[in-house]
XYZ file of C-alpha atoms in Angstrom:
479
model
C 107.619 56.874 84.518
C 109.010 59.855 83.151
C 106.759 62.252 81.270
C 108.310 64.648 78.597
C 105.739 67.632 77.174
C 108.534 70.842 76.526
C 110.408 71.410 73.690
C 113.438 74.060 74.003
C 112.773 77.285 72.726
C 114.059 81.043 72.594
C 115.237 80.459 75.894
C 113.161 78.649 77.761
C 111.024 75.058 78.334
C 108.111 75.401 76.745
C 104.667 73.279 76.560
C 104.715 71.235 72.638
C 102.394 72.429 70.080
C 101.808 68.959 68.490
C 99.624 66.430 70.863
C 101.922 62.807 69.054
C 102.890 61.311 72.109
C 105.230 58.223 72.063
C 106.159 55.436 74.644
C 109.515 55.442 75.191
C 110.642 51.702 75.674
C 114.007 50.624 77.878
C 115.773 48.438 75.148
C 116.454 45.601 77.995
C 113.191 44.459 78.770
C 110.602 46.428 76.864
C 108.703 48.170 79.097
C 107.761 51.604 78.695
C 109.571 53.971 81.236
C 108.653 57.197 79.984
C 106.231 59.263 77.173
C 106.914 61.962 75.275
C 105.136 64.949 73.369
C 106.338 65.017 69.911
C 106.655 68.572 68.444
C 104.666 69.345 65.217
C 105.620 71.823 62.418
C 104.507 74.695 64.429
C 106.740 74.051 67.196
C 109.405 73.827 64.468
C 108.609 77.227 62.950
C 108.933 79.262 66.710
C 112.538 77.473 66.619
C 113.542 78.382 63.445
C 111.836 82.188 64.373
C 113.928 82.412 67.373
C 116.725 81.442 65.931
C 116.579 83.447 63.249
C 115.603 86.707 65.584
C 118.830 85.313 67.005
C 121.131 85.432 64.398
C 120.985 89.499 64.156
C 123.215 89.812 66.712
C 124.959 86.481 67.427
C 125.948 86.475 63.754
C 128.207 89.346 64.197
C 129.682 87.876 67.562
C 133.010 87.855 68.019
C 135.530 85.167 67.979
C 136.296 85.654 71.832
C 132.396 85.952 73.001
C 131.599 82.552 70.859
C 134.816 81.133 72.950
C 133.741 82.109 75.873
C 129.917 80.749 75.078
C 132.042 77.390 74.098
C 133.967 77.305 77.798
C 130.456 77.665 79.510
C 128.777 74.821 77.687
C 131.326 72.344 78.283
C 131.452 73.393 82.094
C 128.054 73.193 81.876
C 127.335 69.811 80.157
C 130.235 68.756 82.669
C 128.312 68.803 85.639
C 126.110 66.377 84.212
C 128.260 63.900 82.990
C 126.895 61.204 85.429
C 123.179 61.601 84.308
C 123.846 61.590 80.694
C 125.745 58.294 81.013
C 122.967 56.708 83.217
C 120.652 58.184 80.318
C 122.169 56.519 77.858
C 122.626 52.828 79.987
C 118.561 53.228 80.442
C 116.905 54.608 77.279
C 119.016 53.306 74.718
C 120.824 50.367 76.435
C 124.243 50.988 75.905
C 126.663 49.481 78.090
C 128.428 51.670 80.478
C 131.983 51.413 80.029
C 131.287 52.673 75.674
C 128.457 54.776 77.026
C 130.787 57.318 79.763
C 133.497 57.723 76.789
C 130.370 58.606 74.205
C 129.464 60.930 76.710
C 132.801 62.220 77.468
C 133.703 62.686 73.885
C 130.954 64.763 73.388
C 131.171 67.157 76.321
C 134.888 67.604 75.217
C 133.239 68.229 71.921
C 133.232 72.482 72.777
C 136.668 72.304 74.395
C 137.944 71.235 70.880
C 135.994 73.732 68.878
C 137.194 76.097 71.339
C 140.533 75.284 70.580
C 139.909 74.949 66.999
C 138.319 78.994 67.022
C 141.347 79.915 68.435
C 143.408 78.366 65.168
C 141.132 79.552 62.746
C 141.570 82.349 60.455
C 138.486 83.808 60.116
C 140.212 86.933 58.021
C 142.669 87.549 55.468
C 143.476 90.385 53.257
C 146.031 90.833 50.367
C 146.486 94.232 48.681
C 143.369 95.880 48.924
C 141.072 92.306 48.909
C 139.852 91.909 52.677
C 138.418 87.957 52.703
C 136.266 87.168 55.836
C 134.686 83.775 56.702
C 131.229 84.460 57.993
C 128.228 82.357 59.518
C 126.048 80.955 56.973
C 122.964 81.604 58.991
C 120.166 79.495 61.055
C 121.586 75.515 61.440
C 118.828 72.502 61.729
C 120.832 69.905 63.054
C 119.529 66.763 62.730
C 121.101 63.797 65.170
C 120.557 60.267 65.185
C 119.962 57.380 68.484
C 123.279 55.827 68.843
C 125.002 58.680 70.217
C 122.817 61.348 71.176
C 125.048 64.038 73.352
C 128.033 63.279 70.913
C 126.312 64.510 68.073
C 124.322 67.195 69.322
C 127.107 68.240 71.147
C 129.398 68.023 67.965
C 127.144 70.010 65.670
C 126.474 72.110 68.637
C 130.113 73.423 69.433
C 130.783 73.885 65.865
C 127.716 76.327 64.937
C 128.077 78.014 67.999
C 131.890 78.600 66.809
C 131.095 79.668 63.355
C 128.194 81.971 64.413
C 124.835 80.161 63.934
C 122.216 79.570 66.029
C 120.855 76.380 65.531
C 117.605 74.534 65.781
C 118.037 70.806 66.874
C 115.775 67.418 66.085
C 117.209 64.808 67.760
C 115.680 61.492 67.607
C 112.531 60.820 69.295
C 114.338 57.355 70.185
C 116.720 59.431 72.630
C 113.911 61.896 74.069
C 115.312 60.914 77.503
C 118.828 61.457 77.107
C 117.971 64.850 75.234
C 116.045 66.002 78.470
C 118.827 65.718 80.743
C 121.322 67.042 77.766
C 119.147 70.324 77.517
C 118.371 70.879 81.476
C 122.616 71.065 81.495
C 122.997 73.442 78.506
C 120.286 75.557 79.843
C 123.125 76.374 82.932
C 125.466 77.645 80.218
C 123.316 81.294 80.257
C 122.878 81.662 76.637
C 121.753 83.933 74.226
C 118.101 83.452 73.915
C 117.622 81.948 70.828
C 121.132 80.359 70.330
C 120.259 77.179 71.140
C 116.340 75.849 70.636
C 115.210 72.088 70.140
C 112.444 70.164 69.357
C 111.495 66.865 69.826
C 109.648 65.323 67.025
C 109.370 63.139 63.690
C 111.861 62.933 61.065
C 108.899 63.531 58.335
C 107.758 66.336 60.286
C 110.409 68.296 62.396
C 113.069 67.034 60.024
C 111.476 67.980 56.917
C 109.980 71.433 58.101
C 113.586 71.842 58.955
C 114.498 71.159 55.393
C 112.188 72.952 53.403
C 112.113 75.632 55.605
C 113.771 78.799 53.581
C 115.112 80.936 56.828
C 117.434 77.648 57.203
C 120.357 77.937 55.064
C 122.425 75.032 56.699
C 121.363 70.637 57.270
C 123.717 68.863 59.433
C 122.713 65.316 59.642
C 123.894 62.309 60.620
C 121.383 59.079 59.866
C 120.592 57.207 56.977
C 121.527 57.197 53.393
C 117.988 56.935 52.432
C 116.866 60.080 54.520
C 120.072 61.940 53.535
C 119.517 61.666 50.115
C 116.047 62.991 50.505
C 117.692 66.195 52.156
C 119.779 66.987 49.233
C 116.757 66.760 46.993
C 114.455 68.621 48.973
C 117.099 71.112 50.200
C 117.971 72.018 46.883
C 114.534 73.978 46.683
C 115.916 76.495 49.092
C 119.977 76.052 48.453
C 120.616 74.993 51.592
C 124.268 74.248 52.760
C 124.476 70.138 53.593
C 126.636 68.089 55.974
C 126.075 64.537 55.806
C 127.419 61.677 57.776
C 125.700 58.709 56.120
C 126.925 55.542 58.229
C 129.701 52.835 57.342
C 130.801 49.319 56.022
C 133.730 49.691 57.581
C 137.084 47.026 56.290
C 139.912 46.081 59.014
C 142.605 44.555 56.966
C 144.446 42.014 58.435
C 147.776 41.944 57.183
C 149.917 38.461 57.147
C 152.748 39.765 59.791
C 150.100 40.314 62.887
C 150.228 39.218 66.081
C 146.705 37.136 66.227
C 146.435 37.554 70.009
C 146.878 41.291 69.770
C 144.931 42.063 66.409
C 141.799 39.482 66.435
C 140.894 41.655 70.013
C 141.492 44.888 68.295
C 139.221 43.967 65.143
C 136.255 42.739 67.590
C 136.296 46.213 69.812
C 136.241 47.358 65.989
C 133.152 45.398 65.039
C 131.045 44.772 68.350
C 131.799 48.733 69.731
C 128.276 50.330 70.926
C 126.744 46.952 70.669
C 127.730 47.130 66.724
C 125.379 50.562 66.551
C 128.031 52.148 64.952
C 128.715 53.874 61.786
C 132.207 53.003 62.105
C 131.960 49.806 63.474
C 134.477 47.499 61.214
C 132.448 44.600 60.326
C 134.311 43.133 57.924
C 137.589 41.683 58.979
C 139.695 40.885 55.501
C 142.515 38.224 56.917
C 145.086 36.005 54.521
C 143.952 32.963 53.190
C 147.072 31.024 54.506
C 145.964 32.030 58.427
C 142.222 31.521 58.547
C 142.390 28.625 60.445
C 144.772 30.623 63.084
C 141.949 33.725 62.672
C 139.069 31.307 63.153
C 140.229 29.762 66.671
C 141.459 33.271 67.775
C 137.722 34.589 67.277
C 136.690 31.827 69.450
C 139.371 32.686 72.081
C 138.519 36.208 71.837
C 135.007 35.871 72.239
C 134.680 35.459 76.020
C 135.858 39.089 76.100
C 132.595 40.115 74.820
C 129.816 38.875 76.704
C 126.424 40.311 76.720
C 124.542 41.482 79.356
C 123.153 44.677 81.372
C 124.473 47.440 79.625
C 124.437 49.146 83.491
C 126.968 46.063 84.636
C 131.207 47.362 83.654
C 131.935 43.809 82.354
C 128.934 43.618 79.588
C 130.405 44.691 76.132
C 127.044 43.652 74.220
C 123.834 45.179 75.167
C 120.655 45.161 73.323
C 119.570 47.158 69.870
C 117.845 49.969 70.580
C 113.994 48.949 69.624
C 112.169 45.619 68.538
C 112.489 47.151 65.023
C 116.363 47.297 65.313
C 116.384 43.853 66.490
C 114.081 42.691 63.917
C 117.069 44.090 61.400
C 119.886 42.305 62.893
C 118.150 39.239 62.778
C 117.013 40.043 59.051
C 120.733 39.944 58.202
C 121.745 36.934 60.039
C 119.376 34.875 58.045
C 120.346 36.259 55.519
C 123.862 35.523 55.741
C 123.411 32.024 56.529
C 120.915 32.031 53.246
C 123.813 33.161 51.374
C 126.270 30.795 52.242
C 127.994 32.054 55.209
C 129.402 29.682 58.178
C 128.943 31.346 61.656
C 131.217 30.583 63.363
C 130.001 31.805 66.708
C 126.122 33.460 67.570
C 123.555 32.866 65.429
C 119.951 33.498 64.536
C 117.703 34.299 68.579
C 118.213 35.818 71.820
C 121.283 34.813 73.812
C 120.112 32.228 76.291
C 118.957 34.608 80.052
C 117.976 37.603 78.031
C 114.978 36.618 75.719
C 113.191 39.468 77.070
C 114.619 42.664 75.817
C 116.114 43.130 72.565
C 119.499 41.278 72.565
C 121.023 39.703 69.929
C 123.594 37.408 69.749
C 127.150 38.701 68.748
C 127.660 36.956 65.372
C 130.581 35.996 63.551
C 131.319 34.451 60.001
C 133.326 33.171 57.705
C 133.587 31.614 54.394
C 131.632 35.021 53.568
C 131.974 36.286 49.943
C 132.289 40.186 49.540
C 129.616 40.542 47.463
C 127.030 38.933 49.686
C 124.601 40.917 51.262
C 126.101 40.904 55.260
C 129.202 42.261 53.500
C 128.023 45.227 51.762
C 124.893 46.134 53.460
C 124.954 48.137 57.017
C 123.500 45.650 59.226
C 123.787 47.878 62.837
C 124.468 45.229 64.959
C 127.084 43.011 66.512
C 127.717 41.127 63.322
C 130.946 40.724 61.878
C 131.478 39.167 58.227
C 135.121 37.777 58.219
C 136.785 37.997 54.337
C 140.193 35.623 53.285
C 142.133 37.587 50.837
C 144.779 35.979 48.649
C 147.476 39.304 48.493
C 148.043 42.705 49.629
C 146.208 44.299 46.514
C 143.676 42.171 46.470
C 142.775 42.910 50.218
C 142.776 46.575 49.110
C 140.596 45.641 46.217
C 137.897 43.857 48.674
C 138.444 47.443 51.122
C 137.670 49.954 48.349
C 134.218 47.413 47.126
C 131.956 48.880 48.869
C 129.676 52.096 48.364
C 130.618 52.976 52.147
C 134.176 54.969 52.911
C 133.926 56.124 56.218
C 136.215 54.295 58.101
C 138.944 51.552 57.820
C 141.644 49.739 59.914
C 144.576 48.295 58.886
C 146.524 45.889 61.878
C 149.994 44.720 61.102
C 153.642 45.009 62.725
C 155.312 46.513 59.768
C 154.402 49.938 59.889
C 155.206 51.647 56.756
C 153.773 48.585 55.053
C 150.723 49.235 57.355
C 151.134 52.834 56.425
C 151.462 52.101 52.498
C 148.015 50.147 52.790
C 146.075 52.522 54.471
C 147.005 55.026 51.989
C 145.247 53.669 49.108
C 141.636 52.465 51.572
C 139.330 55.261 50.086
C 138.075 56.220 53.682
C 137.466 59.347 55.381
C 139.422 57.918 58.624
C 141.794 55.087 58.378
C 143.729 53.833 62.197
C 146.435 51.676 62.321
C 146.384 48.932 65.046
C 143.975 50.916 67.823
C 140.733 52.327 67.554
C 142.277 55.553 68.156
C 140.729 59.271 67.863
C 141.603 63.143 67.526
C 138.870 65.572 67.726
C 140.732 68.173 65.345
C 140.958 65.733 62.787
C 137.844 65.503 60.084
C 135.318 62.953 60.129
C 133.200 62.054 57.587
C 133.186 59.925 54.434
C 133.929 59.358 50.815
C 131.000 57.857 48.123
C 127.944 57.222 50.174
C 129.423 57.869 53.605
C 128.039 61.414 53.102
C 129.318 65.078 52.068
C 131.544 67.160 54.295
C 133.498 66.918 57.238
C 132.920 67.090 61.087
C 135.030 67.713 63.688
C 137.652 70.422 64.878
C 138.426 73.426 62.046
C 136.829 71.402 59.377
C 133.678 71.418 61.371
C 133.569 75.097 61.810
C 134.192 75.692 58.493
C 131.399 73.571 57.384
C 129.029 76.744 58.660
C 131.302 79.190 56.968
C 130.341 81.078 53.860
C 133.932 82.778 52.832
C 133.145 86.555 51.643
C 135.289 88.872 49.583
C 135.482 92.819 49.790
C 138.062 94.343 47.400
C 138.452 97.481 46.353
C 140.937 99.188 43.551
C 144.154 99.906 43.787
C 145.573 103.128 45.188
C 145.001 105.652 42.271
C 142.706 103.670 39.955
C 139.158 104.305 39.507
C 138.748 106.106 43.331
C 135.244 108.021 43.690
């Protein structure tokens, strides 16, 4: 039974102001393993104080002492790679062979802002105009369960490189993972006040965070719902929003792919994290003339994804996060089959061996209409909705339907015709044929996907206020 009763602050571990303690409950059986101390708004106020105290001086860092704070933290999160992964298998259940590159990703998250610093102009000047990009100020980054060291690490290496010092809320879903994530940045010898984070409440941490006028920048990845509630109530204080909002994601299916190739690719797409993904593509748009071939490849491809202990290297579907998450997924299905939907494999229940944690059953189906509810609404879950499309425009049509644009796929052999498609997907990211990443490129999405981008110089720059000094001209107007 682990116990959890610090929060991270100026420095050091200290004992939480707020007395909310929560059970934390392993996803694969429901038992509680641990409890945690949620912080309360007064624990959120000493962060925001320290880092604010903070800011003096680490605001006016320079580019090579925030690179060399960025080199320490990923050594230091390094060392730790093993425990965060385990971290992740136990308290949130996902499976070990996603979890370690999660993990991975996100420790390599301040080698690529590093390297992004390093690219950066952070001044220009033209005549007598000097233009500096500066630090907006004190960050409350705001993280959600399905990724917990990726994120925090993300929005971590990126205020660190513009300047900030930041006050994190993760979720209280991931309290465990967050533990061992700030015992390892601890070792990176930081500035006190850099780095502080409490545990605690969305409507209380979060919103403290929000409201709180010595903030001047939200980054937060979540819901739609709770990130439209930041732009309202950050508008009281102008504060500086970055928004990653979640996904319906499309894969297109064009009519020239190889079926044994692209059906494989589109359900690592769809069932990646156990479907707890904001990018997950889950809905597969495939030609009306090979459904039948796309229907019976599904089937094929489906023994490649069998559930299980998320601690065992062969399960590719572990269990939602909480009973409430479950509850969700199983919401939908019903839904879906209320609607008019075939599945065509999974289904409404537990898998059978595993009614005793929170494992659904990966779901698949067809005959599914795009403006049914499975198709447009985020499920986050292993459920896939699978769309026929009659032509090339109308598949982009069925893409761009949606009031998510945060990711899209497009698998085909012709590759300028591939190319051409993606093109016009209204998307932040679009891949051809792989699931495939870059950490300097941006991430984030168009319409409801959220406002700004993450990731590389676009994530710096999302903490950067650009500043102008000019002065006149040689001989004009000189006191």
């Amino acid at each position: 039974m682990k116990t959890i009763t610090k929060h991270y602050i100026d420095g050091g571990f200290v004992e939480s102001h707020g007395r909310e303690v929560m059970d934390i409950i392993k996803p694969t059986n429901g038992q509680v393993i641990g409890r945690v101390t949620l912080a309360d708004e007064e624990d959120t106020r000493r962060a925001i104080a320290a880092a604010k105290n903070a800011f003096v001086s680490f605001g006016r860092s320079t580019k090579e002492e925030r690179r060399e704070i960025l080199r320490r933290l990923h050594q230091a999160a390094s060392a730790r790679l093993g425990d965060l992964t385990a971290a992740m298998v136990e308290e949130y259940g996902g499976v070990v062979q996603f979890a370690g590159l999660i993990v991975q990703s996100g420790v390599n998250a301040f080698l690529g802002a590093e390297q992004a610093l390093q690219e950066l102009p952070l001044t220009r000047s033209w005549g007598e105009t000097n233009f500096t990009l500066e630090p907006v100020g004190v960050a409350g980054l705001i993280t959600a369960w399905n990724a917990n060291a990726l994120f925090i690490c993300l929005k971590l290496a990126s205020a660190v490189a513009a300047g900030c010092t930041v006050v994190i809320k993760p979720s209280e879903l991931s309290a465990i993972q967050t533990q061992v994530l700030v015992e390892a940045l601890h070792g990176a010898n930081l500035p006190k006040g850099l780095l502080n984070l409490v545990t605690g409440r969305g409507d209380v941490v979060g919103a403290e965070l929000v409201r709180h006028p010595d903030v001047a920048k939200i980054s937060f990845t979540g819901s739609v719902g709770v990130g439209k509630s930041i732009m309202r109530d950050g508008a009281e204080t102008m504060k500086r929003v970055t928004l990653e909002l979640g996904g319906k994601s499309p894969t297109i299916l064009l009519d020239d792919a190889v079926l044994d190739q692209a059906i494989p690719s589109a359900l690592i797409m769809a069932f990646m994290n156990s479907g707890q993904a904001c990018a997950a593509g889950t809905r597969l748009l495939v030609p009306k003339s090979r459904l039948d071939q796309v229907k019976r490849a599904i089937r094929d491809a489906m023994t490649a994804f069998p559930v299980g202990d998320p601690a065992d290297p062969k399960t590719a579907v572990g269990p939602m996060v909480s009973k409430k998450q479950y509850e969700q997924v199983q919401f939908y299905i019903r839904k879906g089959i209320e609607e008019g939907g075939e599945v065509l494999v999974g289904g409404e229940g537990h898998p059978k061996g595993f009614e005793a944690g929170y494992y659904v059953k990966p779901t698949v189906f067809v005959n599914v209409e795009n403006h049914m509810t499975i198709a447009q609404e985020e499920i986050f879950g292993p459920v896939l909705s699978v769309i026929a499309y009659d032509s090339e425009h109308e598949a982009i049509r069925i893409a761009n339907d949606s009031k998510y644009g945060l990711h899209a796929a497009v698998l085909g052999t012709d590759l300028q015709r591939a190319r051409r498609v993606a093109s016009q997907i209204r998307a932040g990211r679009v891949v051809i044929n792989s699931m495939t990443d870059d950490p300097q490129a941006p991430w984030g999405g168009f319409k409801y996907s959220g406002v700004g981008r993450e990731y590389g110089g676009y994530g710096i720059e999302a903490f950067l206020e650009p500043k102008a000094i000019l002065e006149p001209p040689a001989g004009q107007g000189r006191f």
